[in-house]
């Protein structure tokens, strides 16, 4: 059945309904139908205005939970209404899964699956990205082909000016700044807004988000970011959010490495959590499987599955070491931690498990000696 045939059948409907069409029997499109005067008859049309649409790129272990909270909590600060969302991930199955979930949980929220970052930028004035590395960020925003930058060049100057990109990836400051400056040159803007809190924080919507960029763009980003976070902090100009994040993760890596002390793990955990050493890795993400701290259920209780994977933790440590070298700041302990994580990040046994698996690796090494 063609789109215009469906429109004829739905002109008397007073509420939004969802339909799925097969275009040329190969591609499915999800779009909304309402009154006859409100929607295009094009099967590929996305009905929500670009200015009232948020794009989300990267629906992995962190991104999918962050997006779920965004849909559940965010409302347009001016109208109080729900907004539409344009989604993209290199793994189409991740997009399909999340759209299917929200079809049931939030049936009146417009969602569309996009074919590329270019497609997202055509549809959305606010674009969030959560991807693994600096290379991925470059590909998304300024890469050859279907990038955000390419899309911005194909729209009006007014639409460029209303475009805000929020990159929540943890990457090199130099790459983030370069991407932001290229977007600024054509009238758009980008803030770096990395997160802390891991998969658990992403799922519960209790992340800490550190933002770097212009104060104007930060102010605009806050309502969006607050829907995913416990706290959003302005850290300064471009790259400042990343500086705060990699400094935090350096301390976190050192903390994990320092927990192998020979004291009974549960006793040590209780002491640390009632003393000045209390921290996230001792209270929420404790690395010892036998230790129980309150109601927390860390990855260590699940064979270190479902957390912040070791290879990404090592990436952040390497970023911290690199930033320290550029600033001529000695990091003797930090370098030791990075060197310890490096072989784990590259191994099949540890690389894709939560970074607290370093306890298991060190425990195994100690038992062999």
Coordinates of C-alpha atoms in Angstrom, one line a residue:
X1 CA 0.0 0.0 0.0
X2 CA 1.4 3.4 -1.0
X3 CA 1.8 6.3 1.4
X4 CA -0.9 8.4 -0.2
X5 CA -3.4 5.5 0.1
X6 CA -2.7 5.3 3.8
X7 CA -3.1 9.0 4.2
X8 CA -6.6 8.9 2.6
X9 CA -7.6 6.2 5.1
X10 CA -6.3 8.2 8.1
X11 CA -7.6 11.7 7.5
X12 CA -10.2 11.3 10.2
X13 CA -7.7 10.2 12.9
X14 CA -7.3 12.7 15.7
X15 CA -4.2 11.2 17.4
X16 CA -0.8 10.2 16.1
X17 CA -0.4 6.7 14.8
X18 CA 2.6 4.8 13.6
X19 CA 2.9 2.9 10.4
X20 CA 5.6 0.8 8.8
X21 CA 5.8 0.7 5.0
X22 CA 7.7 -1.4 2.6
X23 CA 9.2 0.9 -0.1
X24 CA 9.8 -1.1 -3.2
X25 CA 9.6 -4.2 -1.1
X26 CA 13.1 -3.8 0.3
X27 CA 13.4 -0.8 2.7
X28 CA 11.3 -0.2 5.8
X29 CA 10.5 3.4 6.8
X30 CA 9.0 4.4 10.1
X31 CA 7.0 7.6 10.0
X32 CA 4.0 9.3 11.7
X33 CA 0.6 10.0 10.2
X34 CA -1.9 12.5 11.6
X35 CA -4.3 14.9 10.0
X36 CA -4.2 15.3 6.2
X37 CA -2.6 18.7 6.3
X38 CA 0.2 17.8 8.7
X39 CA 2.3 15.3 6.7
X40 CA 4.1 14.8 3.5
X41 CA 3.0 11.9 1.3
X42 CA 6.6 10.9 0.7
X43 CA 7.3 7.4 2.2
X44 CA 10.7 8.6 3.3
X45 CA 9.5 11.8 5.0
X46 CA 10.3 12.4 8.7
X47 CA 7.5 14.5 10.0
X48 CA 9.1 16.3 12.9
X49 CA 10.8 19.7 12.3
X50 CA 14.6 19.7 12.2
X51 CA 14.7 22.2 15.0
X52 CA 12.6 19.9 17.2
X53 CA 14.6 16.8 16.5
X54 CA 17.7 15.3 18.3
X55 CA 20.1 13.1 16.4
X56 CA 21.9 10.3 18.3
X57 CA 24.9 8.5 16.8
X58 CA 26.4 5.5 18.6
X59 CA 24.0 3.0 20.4
X60 CA 26.6 0.8 22.0
X61 CA 26.9 -0.4 25.6
X62 CA 26.8 3.2 26.9
X63 CA 24.9 5.0 24.1
X64 CA 21.8 2.8 24.1
X65 CA 21.1 3.4 27.8
X66 CA 21.8 7.1 27.5
X67 CA 19.4 7.3 24.6
X68 CA 16.7 5.5 26.6
X69 CA 16.9 8.1 29.4
X70 CA 16.9 10.9 26.8
X71 CA 13.6 9.6 25.3
X72 CA 12.1 9.1 28.7
X73 CA 13.1 12.3 30.4
X74 CA 13.8 15.0 27.8
X75 CA 11.1 17.6 26.8
X76 CA 11.5 20.7 24.7
X77 CA 12.4 23.4 27.3
X78 CA 10.3 26.0 25.4
X79 CA 7.1 24.0 24.7
X80 CA 7.4 21.2 27.2
X81 CA 6.5 18.8 24.4
X82 CA 8.3 15.6 23.4
X83 CA 10.8 15.8 20.5
X84 CA 11.6 13.5 17.6
X85 CA 14.8 11.5 17.3
X86 CA 17.0 10.5 14.3
X87 CA 19.2 7.5 15.0
X88 CA 22.3 6.0 13.5
X89 CA 24.8 3.3 14.4
X90 CA 27.1 1.2 12.2
X91 CA 25.3 -1.8 13.7
X92 CA 21.8 -1.5 12.2
X93 CA 20.5 -4.2 14.5
X94 CA 21.2 -1.9 17.5
X95 CA 19.0 0.8 15.9
X96 CA 16.2 -1.7 15.0
X97 CA 16.3 -3.0 18.6
X98 CA 16.0 0.3 20.2
X99 CA 13.2 1.5 17.9
X100 CA 11.2 -1.6 18.5
X101 CA 11.6 -1.0 22.3
X102 CA 10.4 2.6 22.1
X103 CA 7.6 1.7 19.7
X104 CA 6.1 -0.1 22.7
X105 CA 7.3 2.1 25.6
X106 CA 6.8 5.6 23.9
X107 CA 4.5 5.1 20.9
X108 CA 3.9 8.8 20.4
X109 CA 7.6 9.7 20.1
X110 CA 8.8 10.1 16.5
X111 CA 11.8 8.0 15.8
X112 CA 13.6 7.4 12.5
X113 CA 16.4 5.1 11.5
X114 CA 19.1 7.0 9.5
X115 CA 21.5 5.6 6.9
X116 CA 24.5 7.8 7.9
X117 CA 25.7 10.8 10.0
X118 CA 24.8 12.9 6.9
X119 CA 21.2 11.7 7.1
X120 CA 21.1 12.5 10.9
X121 CA 22.4 16.0 10.3
X122 CA 19.8 16.6 7.6
X123 CA 17.0 15.7 10.1
X124 CA 18.3 17.0 13.5
X125 CA 19.5 20.4 14.8
X126 CA 21.0 18.8 17.9
X127 CA 23.3 15.9 17.3
X128 CA 24.7 13.7 20.1
X129 CA 27.6 11.2 19.4
X130 CA 28.9 8.4 21.6
X131 CA 31.5 6.5 19.7
X132 CA 34.7 4.6 20.8
X133 CA 37.7 6.5 19.4
X134 CA 38.9 9.8 17.9
X135 CA 39.0 8.2 14.4
X136 CA 35.3 7.4 14.7
X137 CA 34.5 11.0 15.8
X138 CA 36.4 12.3 12.8
X139 CA 34.5 9.9 10.5
X140 CA 31.2 11.0 11.9
X141 CA 31.7 14.7 11.8
X142 CA 34.2 15.6 9.1
X143 CA 35.0 12.4 7.3
X144 CA 34.9 11.9 3.6
X145 CA 31.4 11.0 2.3
X146 CA 28.3 11.0 4.4
X147 CA 29.5 13.0 7.4
X148 CA 27.8 15.7 9.4
X149 CA 30.0 18.4 7.8
X150 CA 28.9 17.3 4.4
X151 CA 25.2 17.6 5.4
X152 CA 25.7 21.0 6.9
X153 CA 27.2 22.3 3.6
X154 CA 24.0 21.2 1.9
X155 CA 21.5 23.1 4.2
X156 CA 20.8 26.8 4.7
X157 CA 23.0 29.1 6.8
X158 CA 20.2 29.5 9.3
X159 CA 20.0 25.8 9.8
X160 CA 23.7 25.6 10.2
X161 CA 23.6 28.3 12.9
X162 CA 21.0 26.3 14.9
X163 CA 23.1 23.1 14.8
X164 CA 24.7 22.0 18.0
X165 CA 26.9 18.9 18.1
X166 CA 27.5 17.2 21.5
X167 CA 30.3 14.7 21.4
X168 CA 30.3 12.5 24.5
X169 CA 33.1 10.2 23.4
X170 CA 36.4 10.2 25.3
X171 CA 39.0 11.0 22.7
X172 CA 42.2 13.1 22.1
X173 CA 41.7 16.8 22.9
X174 CA 43.5 17.7 19.7
X175 CA 41.0 15.8 17.5
X176 CA 38.0 17.2 19.4
X177 CA 39.2 20.8 19.0
X178 CA 40.0 20.2 15.3
X179 CA 36.5 18.9 14.6
X180 CA 34.9 21.7 16.5
X181 CA 36.8 24.4 14.7
X182 CA 35.8 22.9 11.3
X183 CA 32.2 22.9 12.3
X184 CA 32.5 26.5 13.6
X185 CA 33.9 27.6 10.3
X186 CA 30.6 26.9 8.6
X187 CA 28.4 28.3 11.4
X188 CA 27.7 25.3 13.6
X189 CA 29.2 24.4 16.9
X190 CA 30.4 21.4 19.0
X191 CA 31.0 20.8 22.7
X192 CA 33.0 18.0 24.2
X193 CA 30.9 16.3 26.9
X194 CA 32.5 13.0 28.0
X195 CA 30.8 11.0 30.7
X196 CA 31.8 9.2 33.9
X197 CA 29.8 6.6 35.7
X198 CA 30.1 3.5 33.5
X199 CA 27.3 1.4 32.1
X200 CA 25.5 1.3 35.5
X201 CA 25.4 5.1 35.5
X202 CA 24.3 5.3 31.9
X203 CA 21.5 2.9 32.6
X204 CA 20.3 4.7 35.8
X205 CA 20.7 8.1 34.3
X206 CA 23.2 9.1 37.0
X207 CA 26.2 10.0 34.9
X208 CA 28.6 12.8 35.6
X209 CA 29.1 14.9 32.4
X210 CA 32.0 17.3 32.0
X211 CA 31.5 19.9 29.2
X212 CA 34.0 21.9 27.3
X213 CA 33.1 24.6 24.7
X214 CA 31.5 28.0 24.4
X215 CA 29.4 29.0 27.4
X216 CA 26.5 29.7 25.0
X217 CA 26.6 26.2 23.6
X218 CA 27.0 24.7 27.0
X219 CA 23.9 26.5 28.2
X220 CA 22.0 25.1 25.3
X221 CA 23.2 21.6 25.9
X222 CA 22.3 21.4 29.6
X223 CA 18.6 20.5 29.3
X224 CA 19.6 17.6 26.9
X225 CA 22.5 16.4 29.1
X226 CA 20.5 16.6 32.3
X227 CA 18.2 13.9 31.0
X228 CA 21.1 11.5 31.1
X229 CA 23.0 12.7 34.1
X230 CA 23.1 13.3 37.9
X231 CA 25.5 16.2 37.4
X232 CA 26.5 18.4 34.4
X233 CA 29.6 20.6 34.9
X234 CA 31.0 23.3 32.7
X235 CA 34.7 22.9 32.7
X236 CA 35.8 25.7 30.3
X237 CA 36.6 26.1 26.6
X238 CA 37.0 23.4 23.9
X239 CA 38.7 20.3 25.3
X240 CA 38.2 21.2 29.0
X241 CA 35.6 18.5 29.4
X242 CA 38.0 15.9 28.0
X243 CA 40.8 17.1 30.2
X244 CA 38.6 16.6 33.3
X245 CA 37.5 13.2 32.1
X246 CA 40.9 11.7 31.3
X247 CA 42.2 13.0 34.6
X248 CA 39.4 11.3 36.4
X249 CA 40.0 8.0 34.6
X250 CA 43.7 8.1 35.3
X251 CA 42.9 8.2 39.1
X252 CA 40.4 5.5 38.6
X253 CA 42.9 3.2 36.9
X254 CA 45.4 3.8 39.7
X255 CA 42.8 3.1 42.3
X256 CA 41.9 -0.3 40.7
X257 CA 45.6 -1.2 40.5
X258 CA 46.1 -0.3 44.2
X259 CA 43.4 -2.7 45.6
X260 CA 45.6 -5.7 45.6
X261 CA 47.0 -5.2 49.2
X262 CA 46.8 -8.6 51.0
X263 CA 44.1 -7.6 53.4
X264 CA 40.8 -9.5 53.4
X265 CA 38.9 -7.8 50.5
X266 CA 35.6 -7.3 52.4
X267 CA 37.4 -5.9 55.4
X268 CA 39.4 -3.5 53.2
X269 CA 36.3 -2.4 51.3
X270 CA 34.5 -1.6 54.6
X271 CA 37.5 0.4 55.8
X272 CA 38.0 2.3 52.6
X273 CA 34.3 3.2 52.4
X274 CA 34.2 4.6 55.9
X275 CA 37.5 6.5 55.4
X276 CA 39.0 9.2 53.2
X277 CA 39.8 6.6 50.4
X278 CA 36.1 6.1 49.6
X279 CA 35.5 6.4 45.9
X280 CA 33.4 5.0 43.0
X281 CA 35.6 2.0 42.5
X282 CA 35.4 1.0 46.1
X283 CA 31.7 1.6 46.6
X284 CA 30.0 1.1 43.3
X285 CA 32.3 -0.9 41.0
X286 CA 34.4 -2.9 43.4
X287 CA 36.6 -5.3 41.5
X288 CA 36.6 -8.3 43.9
X289 CA 33.8 -10.8 43.2
X290 CA 33.3 -11.8 46.8
X291 CA 32.9 -8.3 48.1
X292 CA 29.4 -6.9 48.7
X293 CA 28.9 -3.2 49.1
X294 CA 25.3 -2.1 49.8
X295 CA 22.9 -2.8 47.0
X296 CA 25.5 -2.4 44.2
X297 CA 25.8 -5.2 41.6
X298 CA 29.2 -4.5 39.9
X299 CA 30.5 -6.3 36.8
X300 CA 32.8 -8.4 39.2
X301 CA 29.6 -10.2 40.3
X302 CA 29.0 -11.2 36.6
X303 CA 32.4 -12.4 35.6
X304 CA 33.3 -8.8 34.8
X305 CA 30.7 -8.6 32.0
X306 CA 28.5 -5.6 31.2
X307 CA 30.8 -2.8 32.3
X308 CA 33.4 -0.3 31.0
X309 CA 35.6 -2.6 28.9
X310 CA 39.3 -2.9 29.5
X311 CA 40.4 -1.8 26.0
X312 CA 38.5 1.4 26.4
X313 CA 39.8 2.0 29.9
X314 CA 43.3 1.6 28.5
X315 CA 42.5 4.0 25.7
X316 CA 41.6 6.6 28.3
X317 CA 44.7 6.0 30.3
X318 CA 46.8 6.4 27.1
X319 CA 45.0 9.7 26.4
X320 CA 45.9 10.9 29.9
X321 CA 49.6 9.9 29.5
X322 CA 49.7 11.6 26.1
X323 CA 48.1 14.8 27.4
X324 CA 50.6 14.8 30.4
X325 CA 53.5 14.5 28.0
X326 CA 52.2 17.5 25.9
X327 CA 51.9 19.6 29.1
X328 CA 55.3 18.4 30.5
X329 CA 53.7 16.9 33.5
X330 CA 55.4 13.7 34.9
X331 CA 53.0 10.8 35.6
X332 CA 55.2 8.0 37.0
X333 CA 52.4 6.1 38.6
X334 CA 50.0 6.8 35.8
X335 CA 52.5 5.4 33.3
X336 CA 52.9 2.3 35.3
X337 CA 49.1 1.7 35.4
X338 CA 48.9 2.3 31.6
X339 CA 51.7 -0.2 31.0
X340 CA 49.9 -2.8 33.2
X341 CA 46.6 -2.3 31.4
X342 CA 48.1 -2.4 27.9
X343 CA 48.6 -6.2 27.5
X344 CA 45.1 -6.8 29.1
X345 CA 43.5 -4.5 26.6
X346 CA 45.0 -6.4 23.7
X347 CA 44.1 -9.8 25.0
X348 CA 41.0 -11.8 24.0
X349 CA 40.5 -12.9 27.6
X350 CA 40.4 -9.5 29.2
X351 CA 40.0 -6.8 26.5
X352 CA 36.2 -6.9 26.3
X353 CA 35.5 -7.4 30.0
X354 CA 35.1 -4.6 32.6
X355 CA 38.3 -2.9 33.4
X356 CA 38.0 -4.0 37.0
X357 CA 39.0 -7.5 35.7
X358 CA 42.6 -6.3 36.4
X359 CA 42.0 -7.6 39.9
X360 CA 41.5 -11.1 38.4
X361 CA 44.6 -10.8 36.2
X362 CA 46.8 -9.6 39.1
X363 CA 45.4 -12.2 41.4
X364 CA 46.2 -14.9 38.9
X365 CA 49.7 -13.6 38.4
X366 CA 50.3 -13.4 42.2
X367 CA 49.1 -17.0 42.7
X368 CA 51.6 -18.3 40.1
X369 CA 54.6 -16.5 41.7

